[in-house]
Amino acid sequence: MKKVITYGTFDLFHEGHRRLLQRAKELGDYLIVVLSSDEFNWNQKGKKSYFTYDERKHMLEAIRYVDLVIPETCWEQKKSDVHEYHIDTFVMGDDWQGKFDFLKEEGVEVVYLPRTPEISTTQIKQDLNEK
Ligand code: C2G
């Protein structure tokens, strides 16, 4: 069974997130999403998600591409995650191009997928504010 992993906040879930997860799942048989906790978002990413971790987790668990959702609590956990979950492929959008290549040394394939243009959580918030 080929195991794939990806990380993110996935707040205000949208088509860009969906396409990323769909393409990530197509790279294997089992997809783990490591979901940024509320504390990690605020303390490390400087962003406050609209939906709580639990709400975002339930949303992701309802998506058929997703097999498991676990918390992301720090930047450094990736190296241990890929061993703990016996990961074959690590996937991120290409806004992260090159940032996680160190995982190749752990025997993991690292794939950056083209971001879906024209949509982002920030854009959604701006559009709604203008309505
Ligand atoms: N994404 C995408 N297209 C978009 C928006 C997002 O492909 N229009 C992808 C991102 O590249 C990322 C995933 O969807 O791979 C989740 O995006 P975010 O929730 O914004 O995650 P991010 O803040 O990039 O967190 O440790 C890694 C971080 O947790 C990644």
PDB file of C-alpha atoms and ligand atoms in Angstrom:
ATOM      1  CA  MET A   1       0.000   0.000   0.000  1.00  0.00           C
ATOM      2  CA  LYS A   2       1.517   3.309  -1.128  1.00  0.00           C
ATOM      3  CA  LYS A   3       1.105   5.963   1.586  1.00  0.00           C
ATOM      4  CA  VAL A   4       0.934   9.672   0.816  1.00  0.00           C
ATOM      5  CA  ILE A   5       1.098  12.590   3.274  1.00  0.00           C
ATOM      6  CA  THR A   6       0.335  16.288   3.024  1.00  0.00           C
ATOM      7  CA  TYR A   7       0.130  19.226   5.447  1.00  0.00           C
ATOM      8  CA  GLY A   8      -1.999  22.329   5.719  1.00  0.00           C
ATOM      9  CA  THR A   9      -4.583  24.503   7.446  1.00  0.00           C
ATOM     10  CA  PHE A  10      -7.430  23.829   4.973  1.00  0.00           C
ATOM     11  CA  ASP A  11      -9.537  26.674   6.379  1.00  0.00           C
ATOM     12  CA  LEU A  12     -12.672  27.714   4.455  1.00  0.00           C
ATOM     13  CA  PHE A  13     -12.194  24.543   2.414  1.00  0.00           C
ATOM     14  CA  HIS A  14     -12.230  25.375  -1.304  1.00  0.00           C
ATOM     15  CA  GLU A  15     -11.597  23.991  -4.795  1.00  0.00           C
ATOM     16  CA  GLY A  16      -7.861  24.550  -4.543  1.00  0.00           C
ATOM     17  CA  HIS A  17      -7.706  22.387  -1.432  1.00  0.00           C
ATOM     18  CA  ARG A  18      -9.958  19.773  -3.028  1.00  0.00           C
ATOM     19  CA  ARG A  19      -7.813  19.528  -6.164  1.00  0.00           C
ATOM     20  CA  LEU A  20      -4.651  19.220  -4.076  1.00  0.00           C
ATOM     21  CA  LEU A  21      -6.108  16.338  -2.079  1.00  0.00           C
ATOM     22  CA  GLN A  22      -7.487  14.639  -5.200  1.00  0.00           C
ATOM     23  CA  ARG A  23      -4.111  14.764  -6.950  1.00  0.00           C
ATOM     24  CA  ALA A  24      -2.279  13.698  -3.791  1.00  0.00           C
ATOM     25  CA  LYS A  25      -4.512  10.645  -3.447  1.00  0.00           C
ATOM     26  CA  GLU A  26      -3.915   9.751  -7.095  1.00  0.00           C
ATOM     27  CA  LEU A  27      -0.236   9.299  -6.192  1.00  0.00           C
ATOM     28  CA  GLY A  28      -0.958   6.401  -3.841  1.00  0.00           C
ATOM     29  CA  ASP A  29      -3.512   4.286  -2.006  1.00  0.00           C
ATOM     30  CA  TYR A  30      -3.746   5.947   1.408  1.00  0.00           C
ATOM     31  CA  LEU A  31      -3.688   9.690   2.126  1.00  0.00           C
ATOM     32  CA  ILE A  32      -2.823  11.205   5.490  1.00  0.00           C
ATOM     33  CA  VAL A  33      -3.592  14.892   5.999  1.00  0.00           C
ATOM     34  CA  VAL A  34      -1.616  16.551   8.785  1.00  0.00           C
ATOM     35  CA  LEU A  35      -3.866  19.417   9.805  1.00  0.00           C
ATOM     36  CA  SER A  36      -2.477  22.560  11.426  1.00  0.00           C
ATOM     37  CA  SER A  37      -3.755  22.973  14.988  1.00  0.00           C
ATOM     38  CA  ASP A  38      -5.287  26.298  16.028  1.00  0.00           C
ATOM     39  CA  GLU A  39      -2.243  27.017  18.202  1.00  0.00           C
ATOM     40  CA  PHE A  40       0.215  26.189  15.392  1.00  0.00           C
ATOM     41  CA  ASN A  41      -1.717  28.405  12.996  1.00  0.00           C
ATOM     42  CA  TRP A  42      -1.680  31.323  15.377  1.00  0.00           C
ATOM     43  CA  ASN A  43       1.782  30.975  16.944  1.00  0.00           C
ATOM     44  CA  GLN A  44       3.756  29.745  13.923  1.00  0.00           C
ATOM     45  CA  LYS A  45       1.824  30.824  10.847  1.00  0.00           C
ATOM     46  CA  GLY A  46       0.379  34.048  12.205  1.00  0.00           C
ATOM     47  CA  LYS A  47      -3.046  33.168  10.898  1.00  0.00           C
ATOM     48  CA  LYS A  48      -6.271  32.611  12.787  1.00  0.00           C
ATOM     49  CA  SER A  49      -8.449  30.084  11.019  1.00  0.00           C
ATOM     50  CA  TYR A  50     -12.167  30.800  10.706  1.00  0.00           C
ATOM     51  CA  PHE A  51     -13.047  27.196  11.581  1.00  0.00           C
ATOM     52  CA  THR A  52     -11.576  25.441  14.613  1.00  0.00           C
ATOM     53  CA  TYR A  53      -9.284  22.447  14.307  1.00  0.00           C
ATOM     54  CA  ASP A  54     -12.148  20.062  15.117  1.00  0.00           C
ATOM     55  CA  GLU A  55     -14.417  21.646  12.495  1.00  0.00           C
ATOM     56  CA  ARG A  56     -11.646  21.535   9.871  1.00  0.00           C
ATOM     57  CA  LYS A  57     -10.826  17.940  10.841  1.00  0.00           C
ATOM     58  CA  HIS A  58     -14.451  16.800  10.458  1.00  0.00           C
ATOM     59  CA  MET A  59     -14.623  18.540   7.069  1.00  0.00           C
ATOM     60  CA  LEU A  60     -11.512  16.709   5.840  1.00  0.00           C
ATOM     61  CA  GLU A  61     -12.639  13.351   7.265  1.00  0.00           C
ATOM     62  CA  ALA A  62     -15.794  13.657   5.136  1.00  0.00           C
ATOM     63  CA  ILE A  63     -13.733  13.833   1.933  1.00  0.00           C
ATOM     64  CA  ARG A  64     -13.366  10.496   0.180  1.00  0.00           C
ATOM     65  CA  TYR A  65      -9.745  11.137  -0.865  1.00  0.00           C
ATOM     66  CA  VAL A  66      -8.720  11.441   2.803  1.00  0.00           C
ATOM     67  CA  ASP A  67      -7.980   8.337   4.882  1.00  0.00           C
ATOM     68  CA  LEU A  68      -6.590   9.838   8.088  1.00  0.00           C
ATOM     69  CA  VAL A  69      -6.329  13.310   9.652  1.00  0.00           C
ATOM     70  CA  ILE A  70      -3.748  13.979  12.365  1.00  0.00           C
ATOM     71  CA  PRO A  71      -2.628  17.253  13.999  1.00  0.00           C
ATOM     72  CA  GLU A  72       0.256  19.426  12.905  1.00  0.00           C
ATOM     73  CA  THR A  73       1.689  21.090  16.014  1.00  0.00           C
ATOM     74  CA  CYS A  74       5.177  22.138  14.835  1.00  0.00           C
ATOM     75  CA  TRP A  75       7.219  22.648  11.678  1.00  0.00           C
ATOM     76  CA  GLU A  76       9.727  19.977  12.729  1.00  0.00           C
ATOM     77  CA  GLN A  77       7.405  16.970  12.962  1.00  0.00           C
ATOM     78  CA  LYS A  78       7.590  16.054   9.259  1.00  0.00           C
ATOM     79  CA  LYS A  79      10.791  14.022   9.603  1.00  0.00           C
ATOM     80  CA  SER A  80       9.341  11.826  12.363  1.00  0.00           C
ATOM     81  CA  ASP A  81       5.886  11.680  10.746  1.00  0.00           C
ATOM     82  CA  VAL A  82       7.199  10.110   7.528  1.00  0.00           C
ATOM     83  CA  HIS A  83       8.871   7.327   9.545  1.00  0.00           C
ATOM     84  CA  GLU A  84       6.067   6.834  12.060  1.00  0.00           C
ATOM     85  CA  TYR A  85       3.482   6.466   9.284  1.00  0.00           C
ATOM     86  CA  HIS A  86       5.742   4.656   6.792  1.00  0.00           C
ATOM     87  CA  ILE A  87       5.205   7.311   4.131  1.00  0.00           C
ATOM     88  CA  ASP A  88       6.227   6.782   0.495  1.00  0.00           C
ATOM     89  CA  THR A  89       5.316  10.192  -0.914  1.00  0.00           C
ATOM     90  CA  PHE A  90       5.177  13.700   0.564  1.00  0.00           C
ATOM     91  CA  VAL A  91       3.019  16.168  -1.381  1.00  0.00           C
ATOM     92  CA  MET A  92       2.595  19.944  -1.136  1.00  0.00           C
ATOM     93  CA  GLY A  93       1.451  22.735  -3.424  1.00  0.00           C
ATOM     94  CA  ASP A  94       4.305  24.347  -5.340  1.00  0.00           C
ATOM     95  CA  ASP A  95       4.118  27.526  -3.283  1.00  0.00           C
ATOM     96  CA  TRP A  96       6.344  25.359  -1.067  1.00  0.00           C
ATOM     97  CA  GLN A  97       8.634  24.360  -3.930  1.00  0.00           C
ATOM     98  CA  GLY A  98      11.965  23.078  -2.588  1.00  0.00           C
ATOM     99  CA  LYS A  99      11.172  23.790   1.075  1.00  0.00           C
ATOM    100  CA  PHE A 100      10.831  20.133   2.071  1.00  0.00           C
ATOM    101  CA  ASP A 101      13.442  18.485  -0.151  1.00  0.00           C
ATOM    102  CA  PHE A 102      15.317  17.385   3.001  1.00  0.00           C
ATOM    103  CA  LEU A 103      12.699  14.638   3.304  1.00  0.00           C
ATOM    104  CA  LYS A 104      14.268  12.912   0.279  1.00  0.00           C
ATOM    105  CA  GLU A 105      17.118  11.915   2.635  1.00  0.00           C
ATOM    106  CA  GLU A 106      14.502  10.007   4.661  1.00  0.00           C
ATOM    107  CA  GLY A 107      13.733   7.885   1.588  1.00  0.00           C
ATOM    108  CA  VAL A 108      10.532   9.780   0.790  1.00  0.00           C
ATOM    109  CA  GLU A 109       9.478  10.930  -2.692  1.00  0.00           C
ATOM    110  CA  VAL A 110       8.813  14.692  -2.498  1.00  0.00           C
ATOM    111  CA  VAL A 111       6.221  16.076  -4.931  1.00  0.00           C
ATOM    112  CA  TYR A 112       5.164  19.714  -5.381  1.00  0.00           C
ATOM    113  CA  LEU A 113       1.917  20.090  -7.292  1.00  0.00           C
ATOM    114  CA  PRO A 114       0.906  23.268  -9.150  1.00  0.00           C
ATOM    115  CA  ARG A 115      -1.363  25.411  -7.007  1.00  0.00           C
ATOM    116  CA  THR A 116      -4.873  26.024  -8.320  1.00  0.00           C
ATOM    117  CA  PRO A 117      -4.846  29.624  -9.571  1.00  0.00           C
ATOM    118  CA  GLU A 118      -7.316  32.358  -8.624  1.00  0.00           C
ATOM    119  CA  ILE A 119      -8.491  30.913  -5.333  1.00  0.00           C
ATOM    120  CA  SER A 120      -7.263  31.166  -1.756  1.00  0.00           C
ATOM    121  CA  THR A 121      -8.747  31.490   1.701  1.00  0.00           C
ATOM    122  CA  THR A 122      -7.446  35.069   1.825  1.00  0.00           C
ATOM    123  CA  GLN A 123      -9.154  35.890  -1.495  1.00  0.00           C
ATOM    124  CA  ILE A 124     -12.441  34.417  -0.267  1.00  0.00           C
ATOM    125  CA  LYS A 125     -12.315  36.565   2.876  1.00  0.00           C
ATOM    126  CA  GLN A 126     -11.555  39.686   0.811  1.00  0.00           C
ATOM    127  CA  ASP A 127     -14.350  38.968  -1.655  1.00  0.00           C
ATOM    128  CA  LEU A 128     -16.851  38.433   1.137  1.00  0.00           C
ATOM    129  CA  ASN A 129     -15.775  41.653   2.859  1.00  0.00           C
ATOM    130  CA  GLU A 130     -16.475  43.583  -0.327  1.00  0.00           C
ATOM    131  CA  LYS A 131     -20.005  42.240  -0.706  1.00  0.00           C
TER     132      LYS A 131
HETATM  133  N1  C2G B   1      -3.350  24.938  -2.302  1.00  0.00           N
HETATM  134  C1  C2G B   1      -3.463  24.791  -3.693  1.00  0.00           C
HETATM  135  N2  C2G B   1      -4.122  25.724  -4.405  1.00  0.00           N
HETATM  136  C2  C2G B   1      -4.681  26.803  -3.794  1.00  0.00           C
HETATM  137  C3  C2G B   1      -4.587  26.952  -2.398  1.00  0.00           C
HETATM  138  C4  C2G B   1      -3.911  25.994  -1.663  1.00  0.00           C
HETATM  139  O1  C2G B   1      -2.957  23.808  -4.260  1.00  0.00           O
HETATM  140  N3  C2G B   1      -5.327  27.736  -4.563  1.00  0.00           N
HETATM  141  C5  C2G B   1      -2.618  23.914  -1.554  1.00  0.00           C
HETATM  142  C6  C2G B   1      -1.413  24.475  -0.830  1.00  0.00           C
HETATM  143  O2  C2G B   1      -0.296  24.580  -1.721  1.00  0.00           O
HETATM  144  C7  C2G B   1      -1.189  23.438   0.262  1.00  0.00           C
HETATM  145  C8  C2G B   1      -2.619  22.949   0.571  1.00  0.00           C
HETATM  146  O3  C2G B   1      -3.441  23.381  -0.542  1.00  0.00           O
HETATM  147  O4  C2G B   1      -0.423  22.343  -0.254  1.00  0.00           O
HETATM  148  C9  C2G B   1      -3.163  23.534   1.847  1.00  0.00           C
HETATM  149  O5  C2G B   1      -3.068  24.951   1.756  1.00  0.00           O
HETATM  150  P1  C2G B   1      -3.091  25.794   3.144  1.00  0.00           P
HETATM  151  O6  C2G B   1      -4.218  25.349   3.985  1.00  0.00           O
HETATM  152  O7  C2G B   1      -2.923  27.228   2.784  1.00  0.00           O
HETATM  153  O8  C2G B   1      -1.757  25.251   3.847  1.00  0.00           O
HETATM  154  P2  C2G B   1      -0.438  26.060   4.205  1.00  0.00           P
HETATM  155  O9  C2G B   1      -0.781  27.268   4.980  1.00  0.00           O
HETATM  156  O10 C2G B   1       0.343  26.173   2.966  1.00  0.00           O
HETATM  157  O11 C2G B   1       0.252  25.041   5.270  1.00  0.00           O
HETATM  158  O12 C2G B   1       3.737  22.522   7.215  1.00  0.00           O
HETATM  159  C10 C2G B   1       3.134  22.936   6.007  1.00  0.00           C
HETATM  160  C11 C2G B   1       1.994  23.885   6.258  1.00  0.00           C
HETATM  161  O13 C2G B   1       1.087  23.356   7.213  1.00  0.00           O
HETATM  162  C12 C2G B   1       1.260  24.181   4.956  1.00  0.00           C
END
